[in-house]
Amino acid sequence: MPFVPGRIQTTPLPQPQLENTVSLEQALLQRRSIRSYRPVPVPLAALAQLLWAAQGVSSREGFRTAPSAGALYPLEVLLAVSRCDELAPGLYHYRPLSHDLLLWRSQDHRPAIAAAALDQECVYEAAAILVITAVPERTAVKYGSRAMRYVHLEAGHAAQNACLQAAALGLGTVTVGAFDDTALAEALALPEAVEPVYLLPVGMPV
């Protein structure tokens, strides 16, 4: 596991809700790239639902909500929290098997992430940011030079799941791929084996 902080501090997450009054078809119709958010908190239960939709465990065998080449699961999802009443600002690592958050770094990392993301306002304004990162070596062991192709496809699967879940919850989000890789990795204090792939700022729509 690449994310091992000096002091272990975990936060259990609310269990995912498996029923919703919004159908998949309605979520597809409602999904939009939303870049403006109100300066209000997002509930922890909603953030937990987004994390589960992106990379949560969906079977006893450990399979997840998004497909993965060879079930190797190279993706690691971080959650940069700015405004959540039940969670202190900080950078957290989502652990799918235990469905909890591991504190990676304390304090609000949103300004540093936004700066690395070319100063995009949607990143500055977000109540939280899902950061999809990857450990390509997990996939490369089996698939060699095709590994990064699969990693990027899997990031897209996870991001779309989160986008549809956000639509079903009435949250706003947008996928962000424009950022300086090195600056973002430094802002997140990523271990050497981990690469940033995608950002999804999240908030209550204006």
Short mmCIF file of C-alpha atoms in Angstrom, two decimals, residues 69-189:
data_model
loop_
_atom_site.label_atom_id
_atom_site.label_comp_id
_atom_site.label_asym_id
_atom_site.label_seq_id
_atom_site.Cartn_x
_atom_site.Cartn_y
_atom_site.Cartn_z
CA ALA A 69 -8.21 -5.04 -16.36
CA GLY A 70 -7.38 -8.35 -14.71
CA ALA A 71 -9.09 -7.10 -11.52
CA LEU A 72 -5.73 -5.54 -10.59
CA TYR A 73 -7.23 -2.24 -9.42
CA PRO A 74 -4.41 0.27 -9.97
CA LEU A 75 -6.55 3.25 -8.93
CA GLU A 76 -6.26 4.94 -5.54
CA VAL A 77 -8.80 7.66 -4.75
CA LEU A 78 -7.97 10.57 -2.48
CA LEU A 79 -10.50 12.99 -1.03
CA ALA A 80 -9.42 16.58 -0.44
CA VAL A 81 -11.93 17.98 2.04
CA SER A 82 -12.58 21.68 2.52
CA ARG A 83 -16.20 21.94 3.68
CA CYS A 84 -17.83 18.97 5.41
CA ASP A 85 -19.39 19.35 8.86
CA GLU A 86 -18.54 15.77 9.87
CA LEU A 87 -14.95 15.76 8.62
CA ALA A 88 -12.03 18.09 9.32
CA PRO A 89 -10.31 19.73 6.34
CA GLY A 90 -7.55 17.50 5.06
CA LEU A 91 -6.41 15.03 2.45
CA TYR A 92 -7.77 11.53 2.92
CA HIS A 93 -7.15 8.18 1.26
CA TYR A 94 -10.25 6.12 0.48
CA ARG A 95 -9.85 2.44 1.37
CA PRO A 96 -12.48 0.43 -0.54
CA LEU A 97 -12.14 -2.86 1.34
CA SER A 98 -12.88 -1.27 4.71
CA HIS A 99 -14.96 1.61 3.25
CA ASP A 100 -13.23 4.21 5.35
CA LEU A 101 -10.91 7.19 5.07
CA LEU A 102 -7.30 7.26 6.16
CA LEU A 103 -5.96 10.71 6.95
CA TRP A 104 -3.04 11.30 4.59
CA ARG A 105 -2.33 14.98 5.26
CA SER A 106 -4.11 17.48 7.52
CA GLN A 107 -5.28 20.99 6.54
CA ASP A 108 -7.12 22.26 3.48
CA HIS A 109 -5.20 21.26 0.33
CA ARG A 110 -7.67 22.86 -2.07
CA PRO A 111 -5.58 26.01 -2.80
CA ALA A 112 -2.49 23.96 -3.67
CA ILE A 113 -4.49 21.55 -5.81
CA ALA A 114 -6.20 24.44 -7.60
CA ALA A 115 -2.85 26.10 -8.28
CA ALA A 116 -1.56 22.87 -9.83
CA ALA A 117 -4.79 22.67 -11.85
CA LEU A 118 -4.00 25.91 -13.66
CA ASP A 119 -5.97 28.04 -11.17
CA GLN A 120 -9.34 26.74 -12.29
CA GLU A 121 -12.12 28.38 -10.27
CA CYS A 122 -14.15 25.19 -9.98
CA VAL A 123 -11.32 23.60 -8.02
CA TYR A 124 -10.97 26.61 -5.71
CA GLU A 125 -14.73 26.70 -5.07
CA ALA A 126 -15.27 23.00 -4.40
CA ALA A 127 -16.35 21.72 -1.00
CA ALA A 128 -14.31 18.59 -1.71
CA ILE A 129 -12.23 17.15 -4.52
CA LEU A 130 -12.04 13.52 -5.57
CA VAL A 131 -8.49 12.90 -6.75
CA ILE A 132 -8.08 9.77 -8.85
CA THR A 133 -4.51 8.55 -8.76
CA ALA A 134 -2.95 5.34 -10.03
CA VAL A 135 -0.17 2.88 -9.32
CA PRO A 136 0.56 1.81 -12.93
CA GLU A 137 2.97 -0.95 -11.89
CA ARG A 138 0.07 -3.03 -10.59
CA THR A 139 -1.27 -3.29 -14.13
CA ALA A 140 2.10 -3.33 -15.88
CA VAL A 141 3.10 -6.54 -14.11
CA LYS A 142 0.54 -8.38 -16.23
CA TYR A 143 -0.06 -6.14 -19.24
CA GLY A 144 3.31 -4.50 -19.85
CA SER A 145 3.28 -1.60 -22.29
CA ARG A 146 -0.53 -1.55 -22.47
CA ALA A 147 -0.81 -0.79 -18.76
CA MET A 148 -1.25 2.99 -19.03
CA ARG A 149 -3.97 2.55 -21.66
CA TYR A 150 -5.91 0.40 -19.20
CA VAL A 151 -5.20 2.72 -16.27
CA HIS A 152 -6.63 5.70 -18.13
CA LEU A 153 -9.69 3.73 -19.22
CA GLU A 154 -10.30 2.67 -15.64
CA ALA A 155 -10.00 6.24 -14.41
CA GLY A 156 -12.70 7.15 -16.92
CA HIS A 157 -14.94 4.35 -15.67
CA ALA A 158 -14.54 5.49 -12.05
CA ALA A 159 -15.06 9.15 -12.90
CA GLN A 160 -18.25 8.47 -14.87
CA ASN A 161 -19.62 6.43 -11.98
CA ALA A 162 -18.95 9.37 -9.65
CA CYS A 163 -20.51 11.84 -12.09
CA LEU A 164 -23.70 9.81 -12.37
CA GLN A 165 -23.86 9.35 -8.62
CA ALA A 166 -23.41 13.10 -8.15
CA ALA A 167 -26.30 13.73 -10.52
CA ALA A 168 -28.48 11.29 -8.59
CA LEU A 169 -27.62 13.08 -5.33
CA GLY A 170 -28.19 16.57 -6.69
CA LEU A 171 -24.50 17.47 -6.37
CA GLY A 172 -22.40 19.32 -8.90
CA THR A 173 -19.12 18.04 -10.28
CA VAL A 174 -16.92 18.25 -13.37
CA THR A 175 -14.01 16.16 -14.60
CA VAL A 176 -10.69 18.00 -14.67
CA GLY A 177 -7.71 16.67 -16.59
CA ALA A 178 -5.87 19.97 -17.04
CA PHE A 179 -3.15 20.16 -14.42
CA ASP A 180 0.61 20.16 -14.02
CA ASP A 181 1.43 16.54 -13.14
CA THR A 182 4.55 17.34 -11.14
CA ALA A 183 3.00 20.24 -9.25
CA LEU A 184 -0.09 18.20 -8.40
CA ALA A 185 1.95 15.23 -7.22
CA GLU A 186 3.92 17.57 -4.97
CA ALA A 187 0.77 19.26 -3.66
CA LEU A 188 -0.65 15.86 -2.74
CA ALA A 189 2.66 14.54 -1.36
#
